């Protein structure tokens, strides 16, 4: 299984409604990946949106702790990354994208949450994962 990190907005200025919306958007993509690759187990995912969802209210740790945690998991587990729509509006997502580029990891940008764009993303992930598995990447 090849793991992709999900990169997108989360905090959104601390607006609770927007945070919940950002979590739901990330979960929508995670569900699509899980459903598409359930049989082949070719691609999996890691998303801070679900890993530490709502911890900004539940835990006492400052945000830099979560950046370090996410970076460590991204570095150890993720072979590629998916950029969610609106990633450019998030300083954290821009930081994560720049880090992935610096590491030379492939990035797949989801243009929208429309069915066709999700399908295009899943197909691209499948081609990429097969190329890694066959050693041609």
PDB file of C-alpha atoms in Angstrom:
ATOM      1  CA  UNK A   1       0.000   0.000   0.000  1.00  0.00           C
ATOM      2  CA  UNK A   2       1.241   3.477  -0.930  1.00  0.00           C
ATOM      3  CA  UNK A   3       0.145   6.239   1.440  1.00  0.00           C
ATOM      4  CA  UNK A   4      -0.801   9.728   0.280  1.00  0.00           C
ATOM      5  CA  UNK A   5      -0.949  12.631   2.680  1.00  0.00           C
ATOM      6  CA  UNK A   6      -4.020  14.810   2.434  1.00  0.00           C
ATOM      7  CA  UNK A   7      -3.159  18.525   2.456  1.00  0.00           C
ATOM      8  CA  UNK A   8      -5.814  21.200   2.853  1.00  0.00           C
ATOM      9  CA  UNK A   9      -7.114  23.953   5.095  1.00  0.00           C
ATOM     10  CA  UNK A  10      -8.019  23.122   8.679  1.00  0.00           C
ATOM     11  CA  UNK A  11      -7.915  25.983  11.221  1.00  0.00           C
ATOM     12  CA  UNK A  12      -9.488  28.705   9.015  1.00  0.00           C
ATOM     13  CA  UNK A  13      -8.916  31.411  11.599  1.00  0.00           C
ATOM     14  CA  UNK A  14     -10.446  29.282  14.351  1.00  0.00           C
ATOM     15  CA  UNK A  15     -13.967  29.487  12.921  1.00  0.00           C
ATOM     16  CA  UNK A  16     -15.693  26.339  14.280  1.00  0.00           C
ATOM     17  CA  UNK A  17     -18.077  26.075  11.316  1.00  0.00           C
ATOM     18  CA  UNK A  18     -15.217  26.314   8.815  1.00  0.00           C
ATOM     19  CA  UNK A  19     -13.101  23.810  10.755  1.00  0.00           C
ATOM     20  CA  UNK A  20     -15.964  21.298  10.649  1.00  0.00           C
ATOM     21  CA  UNK A  21     -16.402  21.989   6.937  1.00  0.00           C
ATOM     22  CA  UNK A  22     -12.672  21.428   6.312  1.00  0.00           C
ATOM     23  CA  UNK A  23     -12.760  18.141   8.233  1.00  0.00           C
ATOM     24  CA  UNK A  24     -15.784  17.010   6.218  1.00  0.00           C
ATOM     25  CA  UNK A  25     -14.057  17.903   2.929  1.00  0.00           C
ATOM     26  CA  UNK A  26     -10.973  15.875   3.866  1.00  0.00           C
ATOM     27  CA  UNK A  27     -13.139  12.963   4.980  1.00  0.00           C
ATOM     28  CA  UNK A  28     -15.010  13.060   1.665  1.00  0.00           C
ATOM     29  CA  UNK A  29     -11.729  12.521  -0.196  1.00  0.00           C
ATOM     30  CA  UNK A  30     -10.538   9.878   2.281  1.00  0.00           C
ATOM     31  CA  UNK A  31     -13.784   7.955   1.802  1.00  0.00           C
ATOM     32  CA  UNK A  32     -13.419   8.156  -1.980  1.00  0.00           C
ATOM     33  CA  UNK A  33      -9.854   6.796  -1.765  1.00  0.00           C
ATOM     34  CA  UNK A  34     -10.877   4.050   0.676  1.00  0.00           C
ATOM     35  CA  UNK A  35     -13.810   2.963  -1.475  1.00  0.00           C
ATOM     36  CA  UNK A  36     -11.827   3.015  -4.721  1.00  0.00           C
ATOM     37  CA  UNK A  37      -8.820   1.112  -3.367  1.00  0.00           C
ATOM     38  CA  UNK A  38     -10.632  -1.183  -0.905  1.00  0.00           C
ATOM     39  CA  UNK A  39     -10.167  -4.262  -3.070  1.00  0.00           C
ATOM     40  CA  UNK A  40      -6.642  -3.654  -4.387  1.00  0.00           C
ATOM     41  CA  UNK A  41      -5.286  -1.982  -1.230  1.00  0.00           C
ATOM     42  CA  UNK A  42      -2.961  -0.105  -3.569  1.00  0.00           C
ATOM     43  CA  UNK A  43      -3.393   3.374  -2.028  1.00  0.00           C
ATOM     44  CA  UNK A  44      -4.132   4.494   1.500  1.00  0.00           C
ATOM     45  CA  UNK A  45      -4.085   7.924   3.137  1.00  0.00           C
ATOM     46  CA  UNK A  46      -3.130   9.991   6.140  1.00  0.00           C
ATOM     47  CA  UNK A  47      -4.999  13.194   6.917  1.00  0.00           C
ATOM     48  CA  UNK A  48      -4.307  15.383   9.944  1.00  0.00           C
ATOM     49  CA  UNK A  49      -7.947  16.494   9.574  1.00  0.00           C
ATOM     50  CA  UNK A  50      -9.145  13.181  10.968  1.00  0.00           C
ATOM     51  CA  UNK A  51      -6.077  12.147  12.968  1.00  0.00           C
ATOM     52  CA  UNK A  52      -6.363  15.050  15.393  1.00  0.00           C
ATOM     53  CA  UNK A  53      -9.832  16.358  14.535  1.00  0.00           C
ATOM     54  CA  UNK A  54     -11.051  18.961  17.004  1.00  0.00           C
ATOM     55  CA  UNK A  55      -7.914  18.665  19.157  1.00  0.00           C
ATOM     56  CA  UNK A  56      -7.650  22.457  19.080  1.00  0.00           C
ATOM     57  CA  UNK A  57     -10.524  22.292  21.616  1.00  0.00           C
ATOM     58  CA  UNK A  58      -9.822  18.959  23.301  1.00  0.00           C
ATOM     59  CA  UNK A  59      -6.083  19.071  24.006  1.00  0.00           C
ATOM     60  CA  UNK A  60      -3.748  21.617  25.539  1.00  0.00           C
ATOM     61  CA  UNK A  61      -0.928  21.223  23.001  1.00  0.00           C
ATOM     62  CA  UNK A  62       0.060  24.269  20.933  1.00  0.00           C
ATOM     63  CA  UNK A  63      -0.217  24.213  17.144  1.00  0.00           C
ATOM     64  CA  UNK A  64       3.552  23.703  16.560  1.00  0.00           C
ATOM     65  CA  UNK A  65       3.214  20.312  18.300  1.00  0.00           C
ATOM     66  CA  UNK A  66       0.736  19.213  15.629  1.00  0.00           C
ATOM     67  CA  UNK A  67       2.928  20.529  12.817  1.00  0.00           C
ATOM     68  CA  UNK A  68       5.792  18.393  14.108  1.00  0.00           C
ATOM     69  CA  UNK A  69       3.514  15.377  14.510  1.00  0.00           C
ATOM     70  CA  UNK A  70       2.109  15.774  10.990  1.00  0.00           C
ATOM     71  CA  UNK A  71       5.577  16.318   9.494  1.00  0.00           C
ATOM     72  CA  UNK A  72       6.870  13.163  11.148  1.00  0.00           C
ATOM     73  CA  UNK A  73       3.996  11.032   9.885  1.00  0.00           C
ATOM     74  CA  UNK A  74       4.179  12.624   6.419  1.00  0.00           C
ATOM     75  CA  UNK A  75       7.925  11.921   6.260  1.00  0.00           C
ATOM     76  CA  UNK A  76       7.735   8.342   7.502  1.00  0.00           C
ATOM     77  CA  UNK A  77       4.555   7.182   5.807  1.00  0.00           C
ATOM     78  CA  UNK A  78       3.607   9.293   2.790  1.00  0.00           C
ATOM     79  CA  UNK A  79       5.008   8.618  -0.666  1.00  0.00           C
ATOM     80  CA  UNK A  80       2.831  11.293  -2.300  1.00  0.00           C
ATOM     81  CA  UNK A  81       0.327  14.013  -1.482  1.00  0.00           C
ATOM     82  CA  UNK A  82      -3.158  15.167  -2.476  1.00  0.00           C
ATOM     83  CA  UNK A  83      -3.905  18.882  -2.383  1.00  0.00           C
ATOM     84  CA  UNK A  84      -7.533  19.634  -1.564  1.00  0.00           C
ATOM     85  CA  UNK A  85      -9.345  22.493  -3.270  1.00  0.00           C
ATOM     86  CA  UNK A  86      -8.685  25.796  -1.474  1.00  0.00           C
ATOM     87  CA  UNK A  87      -5.306  24.588  -0.183  1.00  0.00           C
ATOM     88  CA  UNK A  88      -3.822  27.907  -1.296  1.00  0.00           C
ATOM     89  CA  UNK A  89      -5.947  29.695   1.331  1.00  0.00           C
ATOM     90  CA  UNK A  90      -4.142  27.927   4.176  1.00  0.00           C
ATOM     91  CA  UNK A  91      -0.662  28.834   5.391  1.00  0.00           C
ATOM     92  CA  UNK A  92      -0.298  25.343   6.877  1.00  0.00           C
ATOM     93  CA  UNK A  93      -1.305  23.669   3.614  1.00  0.00           C
ATOM     94  CA  UNK A  94       1.099  25.883   1.662  1.00  0.00           C
ATOM     95  CA  UNK A  95       3.852  24.927   4.111  1.00  0.00           C
ATOM     96  CA  UNK A  96       3.054  21.211   3.729  1.00  0.00           C
ATOM     97  CA  UNK A  97       2.986  21.481  -0.068  1.00  0.00           C
ATOM     98  CA  UNK A  98       6.332  23.305  -0.140  1.00  0.00           C
ATOM     99  CA  UNK A  99       7.813  20.639   2.112  1.00  0.00           C
ATOM    100  CA  UNK A 100       6.577  17.867  -0.207  1.00  0.00           C
ATOM    101  CA  UNK A 101       8.049  19.653  -3.233  1.00  0.00           C
ATOM    102  CA  UNK A 102      11.365  20.078  -1.418  1.00  0.00           C
ATOM    103  CA  UNK A 103      11.385  16.331  -0.705  1.00  0.00           C
ATOM    104  CA  UNK A 104      10.611  15.531  -4.344  1.00  0.00           C
ATOM    105  CA  UNK A 105       7.379  13.716  -3.535  1.00  0.00           C
ATOM    106  CA  UNK A 106       4.599  13.669  -6.139  1.00  0.00           C
ATOM    107  CA  UNK A 107       1.638  15.965  -5.632  1.00  0.00           C
ATOM    108  CA  UNK A 108      -1.867  15.457  -7.009  1.00  0.00           C
ATOM    109  CA  UNK A 109      -4.100  18.522  -6.983  1.00  0.00           C
ATOM    110  CA  UNK A 110      -7.843  17.957  -6.665  1.00  0.00           C
ATOM    111  CA  UNK A 111      -9.528  20.764  -8.597  1.00  0.00           C
ATOM    112  CA  UNK A 112     -12.978  20.405  -7.021  1.00  0.00           C
ATOM    113  CA  UNK A 113     -15.181  17.943  -5.149  1.00  0.00           C
ATOM    114  CA  UNK A 114     -17.194  17.249  -8.301  1.00  0.00           C
ATOM    115  CA  UNK A 115     -17.527  13.611  -9.346  1.00  0.00           C
ATOM    116  CA  UNK A 116     -15.387  13.997 -12.471  1.00  0.00           C
ATOM    117  CA  UNK A 117     -12.515  15.631 -10.580  1.00  0.00           C
ATOM    118  CA  UNK A 118     -12.611  12.954  -7.868  1.00  0.00           C
ATOM    119  CA  UNK A 119     -12.576  10.262 -10.583  1.00  0.00           C
ATOM    120  CA  UNK A 120      -9.622  11.933 -12.300  1.00  0.00           C
ATOM    121  CA  UNK A 121      -7.733  12.054  -8.999  1.00  0.00           C
ATOM    122  CA  UNK A 122      -8.407   8.390  -8.238  1.00  0.00           C
ATOM    123  CA  UNK A 123      -7.269   7.331 -11.698  1.00  0.00           C
ATOM    124  CA  UNK A 124      -4.075   9.374 -11.370  1.00  0.00           C
ATOM    125  CA  UNK A 125      -3.388   7.829  -7.960  1.00  0.00           C
ATOM    126  CA  UNK A 126      -3.903   4.351  -9.399  1.00  0.00           C
ATOM    127  CA  UNK A 127      -1.486   4.961 -12.278  1.00  0.00           C
ATOM    128  CA  UNK A 128       1.083   6.433  -9.881  1.00  0.00           C
ATOM    129  CA  UNK A 129       0.793   3.574  -7.378  1.00  0.00           C
ATOM    130  CA  UNK A 130       1.127   0.962 -10.116  1.00  0.00           C
ATOM    131  CA  UNK A 131       4.225   2.741 -11.434  1.00  0.00           C
ATOM    132  CA  UNK A 132       5.811   2.626  -7.973  1.00  0.00           C
ATOM    133  CA  UNK A 133       4.851  -1.013  -7.521  1.00  0.00           C
ATOM    134  CA  UNK A 134       6.373  -1.940 -10.865  1.00  0.00           C
ATOM    135  CA  UNK A 135       9.499   0.078 -10.153  1.00  0.00           C
ATOM    136  CA  UNK A 136       9.086   2.526 -13.017  1.00  0.00           C
ATOM    137  CA  UNK A 137       8.572   5.645 -10.914  1.00  0.00           C
TER     138      UNK A 137
END
